[in-house]
Amino acid sequence: MTQEPAAAQGGQQQPPVTKRLAQFVHEVYPSDVSGSMREKLKELLLDYIGVAAAASTGADSTTAIHRGIANFDSTPGTNTVLNMGQKYSPQVAALLNGALSHSFDFDDTFAPGCLHPGTAIISATLAAAESADASTEATLTALAVGYEVVCRIAMQLADGSYKRGFHNTATAGIFGCIAAICSLRRLPAETVEMAFGLAASKAAGSMQFLENGSWNKRLHPGFAAYDAFLCVSLAEAGVVGAAECLEGRFGLFHAYSTRDPDLHALVKDLNHEWHFLGTALKPFAACRMTHGAIDIASQLARSVRLDGVEKITVTIRDGCYNIVGVPTPNKIHPQNIVDAQFSMYYQVAAAWLYGAGAGWSVYEKLGDPRIHQLSEKITVIGDATINGLETRMTVQWDDGRRETTSLFRPLGETSNPFTKDRVDEKFFGLAHPIYGKSKAVEIRDMVDNLENHSIRDVMSLVK
Amino acid sequence: MTQEPAAAQGGQQQPPVTKRLAQFVHEVYPSDVSGSMREKLKELLLDYIGVAAAASTGADSTTAIHRGIANFDSTPGTNTVLNMGQKYSPQVAALLNGALSHSFDFDDTFAPGCLHPGTAIISATLAAAESADASTEATLTALAVGYEVVCRIAMQLADGSYKRGFHNTATAGIFGCIAAICSLRRLPAETVEMAFGLAASKAAGSMQFLENGSWNKRLHPGFAAYDAFLCVSLAEAGVVGAAECLEGRFGLFHAYSTRDPDLHALVKDLNHEWHFLGTALKPFAACRMTHGAIDIASQLARSVRLDGVEKITVTIRDGCYNIVGVPTPNKIHPQNIVDAQFSMYYQVAAAWLYGAGAGWSVYEKLGDPRIHQLSEKITVIGDATINGLETRMTVQWDDGRRETTSLFRPLGETSNPFTKDRVDEKFFGLAHPIYGKSKAVEIRDMVDNLENHSIRDVMSLVK
């Protein structure tokens, strides 16, 4: 990464990408949101509601985060937080919903951008839509625009930002949240650009949570959404934001990434090609980078005997290895939920021993000696030739036999999709204990038929 | 910068610096704040009040920033914003006071850390102190602790973070603000450490404002103070923050700086050596990196003729050159105040032609053709062998004569100090038009005798 991206690329003319993205935000209308985009967005919304609602009572961090935010700003407002009753300002509701929907790490993921788009974008959009009593059409449009902006920026950060120590869900997240809020408010492109420019001074989110399983990560999407409301408010009032905040000499890509972004790709076919459609739903409440291995391990466990297994080797992409594979004590023997979520060792051992269907209850086994014994037989390798989420697992028996299984796309990706039945099944599994069976069905039906309801109707059901 | 700082330093044991700083915050008592520290802190506070109050009516950004924040959060609170009348929550008051006190870029600077400590730290401390009705003793202690933490962290970032595109006033600022708020609230060291850990996910502040003279920079100290209140509130409620958030594998120094920090120096002689005492007051409302040259140019103009000057060469440290010397069109011929503040060309030409005493009115000359003509004769050179704020100016006449003048420490640094008379003079110059003469004297006297008043007394005078 050089300080002069244009020069570094042989003087080739670079497109003014921040300006183009700002124009895109203003230019997308409901008529641009196709039927398949709507279906996808409804699935993402339903999944979000289930995951966030379940975390409202199930996540160990919820009480403290809720109390901390309420002490900071308890102003009553117009906005709903899932399963919390109380009403808040849009930004506080977005912060709390953002934290809830990400606390289980069970929310949607976009592999090419190494991020969780929905937890930030849906939180910001719902907050802006509920306070404005927006139409379903406007809300779906804002969701599409927000998702697309965050996915495109994150694709160009990819894991270049992880190496620096930044988390795309947060740093790209704020730009997507701004896009969604501005789309919903129909703000001019100039205002969007200024809000983006201010976001250059608010984009943050550290990977240092990996050190001690801290709750920083759970707060990242909410911080992004909260700060997006601040940046938009300042820009609407005429505050001048930095120009070229993405591509500039001191812009996002220079500051937050070790990787040269492809600026042409960033804005290519805007409003024609919608990358966010590749967003995946998660079948397991663990880091997406462990999912391929969970799937393989749980299937192998049905067909091969654990007796005599000497060694299990899991091979994944280098960038994934840095997040879930480094053999530190808190990865091989995690003592808290966040460490376990980011431990290939724990996830593979638990899936092998107890199957992949445990959901959140897999973390009730943190002290299970069988898991910890099996973890010690596992080796993780980072391989620079592997792309995306491809996972290879080699099992070595004590009689010398070896068997290797590969999975290119874990369940939930476009080419190995969660069917709508599975989406509903996951939702009901999470929502039944919170809302009861009949209300959970009512929520599912309302989201499926969102065009016949308002966002306020949805929020009054999930409150 | 490597991912494994300990290994990179030959395996030498590194001190747990985040933990040590958190302990320091908790361990400093009013009895540790010496008489000379008190005098210094009072001078810094008086200077802050003058600069912020003048910006409340004089800065072009004030109306928009005020409106943008008020639209975002208009909850009435207990806290005063300088010369604004209305009361706000502590965090909103800190945000607004932070923006006011930095809008003129006329506030205090700490050269070894390349930052403005006071605009962030005083804003946070006043907000925490006013809402708690804290004693003067507790307030001065919090100021000392906040200043010291931000200065020490910034010294280890130095200009390594500027190269990445980050602004220390913002990124180190949030840690100093947290230190000040926690000191004032007497929070345990563990809570301070967790609040620091959360700040790792909120530290932000981009240098991209240099592109178009945007107002991002003015917002940086306020953003830092605002987010510090949020992090402290979360930590007080028991939210788990990242461990080793400064020195860790993905911590502040790795993510935000190209420079290897000296972790031993960071925590050496805490509560014995107070680095913040080297904080300088600014005589001129421009980037501190231009001050040496302003001083030389205004003095040369008195003794040498401008006729026949063919070329003026200003030599400064490399890192300074990147900020104020790069010969882009918006530096050689700035069209807005922020660009002019960060233009060595504009500052030297204006000082040569009109002297150094113009104060903020130097920016009324943005369209002055004499300044723009002289600017074209100026060359700026970055020199890797120069340290700190040393400045050399070589004047070349058309008869072949050359003369070089050097200044090692611009006016305001410890070795070339602003005397208390000059501090008062600067304050009155800024405060008279806002508060009137008698009230300005009253404010000065109250700050000089802070021990006999409460912070609420001060705030009710400056409201």
PDB file of C-alpha atoms in Angstrom, chain A residues 88-196:
ATOM      1  CA  TYR A  88     -35.065   4.337  22.848  1.00  0.00           C
ATOM      2  CA  SER A  89     -33.733   6.914  20.416  1.00  0.00           C
ATOM      3  CA  PRO A  90     -32.973   5.493  16.953  1.00  0.00           C
ATOM      4  CA  GLN A  91     -29.214   5.437  17.555  1.00  0.00           C
ATOM      5  CA  VAL A  92     -29.454   3.743  20.961  1.00  0.00           C
ATOM      6  CA  ALA A  93     -31.945   1.195  19.634  1.00  0.00           C
ATOM      7  CA  ALA A  94     -29.569   0.514  16.734  1.00  0.00           C
ATOM      8  CA  LEU A  95     -26.665   0.110  19.148  1.00  0.00           C
ATOM      9  CA  LEU A  96     -28.544  -2.364  21.332  1.00  0.00           C
ATOM     10  CA  ASN A  97     -30.062  -4.316  18.436  1.00  0.00           C
ATOM     11  CA  GLY A  98     -26.648  -4.368  16.796  1.00  0.00           C
ATOM     12  CA  ALA A  99     -25.126  -5.855  19.936  1.00  0.00           C
ATOM     13  CA  LEU A 100     -27.950  -8.396  20.369  1.00  0.00           C
ATOM     14  CA  SER A 101     -27.882  -9.585  16.781  1.00  0.00           C
ATOM     15  CA  HIS A 102     -24.127 -10.168  16.892  1.00  0.00           C
ATOM     16  CA  SER A 103     -23.689 -11.530  20.414  1.00  0.00           C
ATOM     17  CA  PHE A 104     -24.188 -15.175  19.423  1.00  0.00           C
ATOM     18  CA  ASP A 105     -22.004 -14.765  16.307  1.00  0.00           C
ATOM     19  CA  PHE A 106     -24.839 -16.627  14.654  1.00  0.00           C
ATOM     20  CA  ASP A 107     -25.814 -13.863  12.218  1.00  0.00           C
ATOM     21  CA  ASP A 108     -25.314 -13.616   8.471  1.00  0.00           C
ATOM     22  CA  THR A 109     -21.878 -13.501   6.832  1.00  0.00           C
ATOM     23  CA  PHE A 110     -20.482 -12.331   3.519  1.00  0.00           C
ATOM     24  CA  ALA A 111     -17.404 -14.423   2.792  1.00  0.00           C
ATOM     25  CA  PRO A 112     -15.728 -12.255   0.087  1.00  0.00           C
ATOM     26  CA  GLY A 113     -15.716  -9.346   2.559  1.00  0.00           C
ATOM     27  CA  CYS A 114     -14.976 -11.363   5.722  1.00  0.00           C
ATOM     28  CA  LEU A 115     -17.795  -9.628   7.549  1.00  0.00           C
ATOM     29  CA  HIS A 116     -21.251  -9.783   9.046  1.00  0.00           C
ATOM     30  CA  PRO A 117     -23.281  -7.286   7.059  1.00  0.00           C
ATOM     31  CA  GLY A 118     -26.765  -7.723   8.501  1.00  0.00           C
ATOM     32  CA  THR A 119     -26.078  -7.079  12.168  1.00  0.00           C
ATOM     33  CA  ALA A 120     -24.973  -3.532  11.326  1.00  0.00           C
ATOM     34  CA  ILE A 121     -27.159  -2.757   8.309  1.00  0.00           C
ATOM     35  CA  ILE A 122     -30.454  -4.199   9.559  1.00  0.00           C
ATOM     36  CA  SER A 123     -29.971  -2.529  12.961  1.00  0.00           C
ATOM     37  CA  ALA A 124     -29.448   0.888  11.360  1.00  0.00           C
ATOM     38  CA  THR A 125     -32.225   0.459   8.802  1.00  0.00           C
ATOM     39  CA  LEU A 126     -34.839  -0.709  11.293  1.00  0.00           C
ATOM     40  CA  ALA A 127     -33.996   2.232  13.558  1.00  0.00           C
ATOM     41  CA  ALA A 128     -34.249   4.784  10.774  1.00  0.00           C
ATOM     42  CA  ALA A 129     -37.390   3.165   9.365  1.00  0.00           C
ATOM     43  CA  GLU A 130     -39.253   2.802  12.653  1.00  0.00           C
ATOM     44  CA  SER A 131     -38.673   6.389  13.722  1.00  0.00           C
ATOM     45  CA  ALA A 132     -39.743   7.691  10.306  1.00  0.00           C
ATOM     46  CA  ASP A 133     -42.644   5.211  10.009  1.00  0.00           C
ATOM     47  CA  ALA A 134     -41.184   4.321   6.633  1.00  0.00           C
ATOM     48  CA  SER A 135     -42.926   2.172   4.047  1.00  0.00           C
ATOM     49  CA  THR A 136     -41.855  -1.396   3.453  1.00  0.00           C
ATOM     50  CA  GLU A 137     -40.711  -0.341  -0.022  1.00  0.00           C
ATOM     51  CA  ALA A 138     -38.416   2.344   1.355  1.00  0.00           C
ATOM     52  CA  THR A 139     -37.123  -0.019   4.022  1.00  0.00           C
ATOM     53  CA  LEU A 140     -36.287  -2.844   1.600  1.00  0.00           C
ATOM     54  CA  THR A 141     -34.554  -0.318  -0.648  1.00  0.00           C
ATOM     55  CA  ALA A 142     -32.475   1.011   2.240  1.00  0.00           C
ATOM     56  CA  LEU A 143     -31.560  -2.523   3.253  1.00  0.00           C
ATOM     57  CA  ALA A 144     -30.435  -3.382  -0.279  1.00  0.00           C
ATOM     58  CA  VAL A 145     -28.355  -0.199  -0.563  1.00  0.00           C
ATOM     59  CA  GLY A 146     -26.809  -0.571   2.878  1.00  0.00           C
ATOM     60  CA  TYR A 147     -25.932  -4.231   2.347  1.00  0.00           C
ATOM     61  CA  GLU A 148     -24.463  -3.513  -1.087  1.00  0.00           C
ATOM     62  CA  VAL A 149     -22.271  -0.630   0.114  1.00  0.00           C
ATOM     63  CA  VAL A 150     -20.888  -2.524   3.086  1.00  0.00           C
ATOM     64  CA  CYS A 151     -20.269  -5.680   1.044  1.00  0.00           C
ATOM     65  CA  ARG A 152     -18.478  -3.820  -1.739  1.00  0.00           C
ATOM     66  CA  ILE A 153     -16.217  -1.874   0.628  1.00  0.00           C
ATOM     67  CA  ALA A 154     -15.498  -4.982   2.676  1.00  0.00           C
ATOM     68  CA  MET A 155     -14.626  -6.978  -0.464  1.00  0.00           C
ATOM     69  CA  GLN A 156     -11.818  -4.499  -1.101  1.00  0.00           C
ATOM     70  CA  LEU A 157     -10.621  -4.593   2.501  1.00  0.00           C
ATOM     71  CA  ALA A 158     -11.062  -8.384   2.647  1.00  0.00           C
ATOM     72  CA  ASP A 159      -8.522  -9.797   5.086  1.00  0.00           C
ATOM     73  CA  GLY A 160      -6.019  -6.998   4.463  1.00  0.00           C
ATOM     74  CA  SER A 161      -7.658  -5.186   7.359  1.00  0.00           C
ATOM     75  CA  TYR A 162      -7.615  -8.199   9.672  1.00  0.00           C
ATOM     76  CA  LYS A 163      -3.833  -8.240   9.366  1.00  0.00           C
ATOM     77  CA  ARG A 164      -3.774  -4.659  10.561  1.00  0.00           C
ATOM     78  CA  GLY A 165      -6.049  -5.563  13.459  1.00  0.00           C
ATOM     79  CA  PHE A 166      -9.356  -4.166  12.228  1.00  0.00           C
ATOM     80  CA  HIS A 167     -12.769  -5.800  11.947  1.00  0.00           C
ATOM     81  CA  ASN A 168     -14.657  -5.151   8.697  1.00  0.00           C
ATOM     82  CA  THR A 169     -18.085  -5.502  10.309  1.00  0.00           C
ATOM     83  CA  ALA A 170     -17.233  -2.315  12.191  1.00  0.00           C
ATOM     84  CA  THR A 171     -14.962  -0.343   9.883  1.00  0.00           C
ATOM     85  CA  ALA A 172     -16.843  -0.981   6.643  1.00  0.00           C
ATOM     86  CA  GLY A 173     -20.040  -1.292   8.653  1.00  0.00           C
ATOM     87  CA  ILE A 174     -20.384   2.403   9.400  1.00  0.00           C
ATOM     88  CA  PHE A 175     -20.362   3.228   5.672  1.00  0.00           C
ATOM     89  CA  GLY A 176     -23.096   0.702   4.951  1.00  0.00           C
ATOM     90  CA  CYS A 177     -25.177   2.014   7.853  1.00  0.00           C
ATOM     91  CA  ILE A 178     -24.804   5.560   6.568  1.00  0.00           C
ATOM     92  CA  ALA A 179     -25.871   4.369   3.122  1.00  0.00           C
ATOM     93  CA  ALA A 180     -28.983   2.721   4.554  1.00  0.00           C
ATOM     94  CA  ILE A 181     -29.985   5.718   6.677  1.00  0.00           C
ATOM     95  CA  CYS A 182     -29.397   8.165   3.821  1.00  0.00           C
ATOM     96  CA  SER A 183     -31.339   5.990   1.385  1.00  0.00           C
ATOM     97  CA  LEU A 184     -34.249   5.848   3.774  1.00  0.00           C
ATOM     98  CA  ARG A 185     -34.178   9.625   4.260  1.00  0.00           C
ATOM     99  CA  ARG A 186     -33.722  10.229   0.497  1.00  0.00           C
ATOM    100  CA  LEU A 187     -30.759  12.511   1.167  1.00  0.00           C
ATOM    101  CA  PRO A 188     -28.877  14.102  -1.738  1.00  0.00           C
ATOM    102  CA  ALA A 189     -25.662  12.458  -2.945  1.00  0.00           C
ATOM    103  CA  GLU A 190     -23.597  15.404  -1.650  1.00  0.00           C
ATOM    104  CA  THR A 191     -24.876  14.827   1.885  1.00  0.00           C
ATOM    105  CA  VAL A 192     -24.152  11.111   1.633  1.00  0.00           C
ATOM    106  CA  GLU A 193     -20.604  11.888   0.533  1.00  0.00           C
ATOM    107  CA  MET A 194     -20.071  14.276   3.461  1.00  0.00           C
ATOM    108  CA  ALA A 195     -21.463  11.712   5.902  1.00  0.00           C
ATOM    109  CA  PHE A 196     -19.076   9.125   4.456  1.00  0.00           C
TER     110      PHE A 196
END
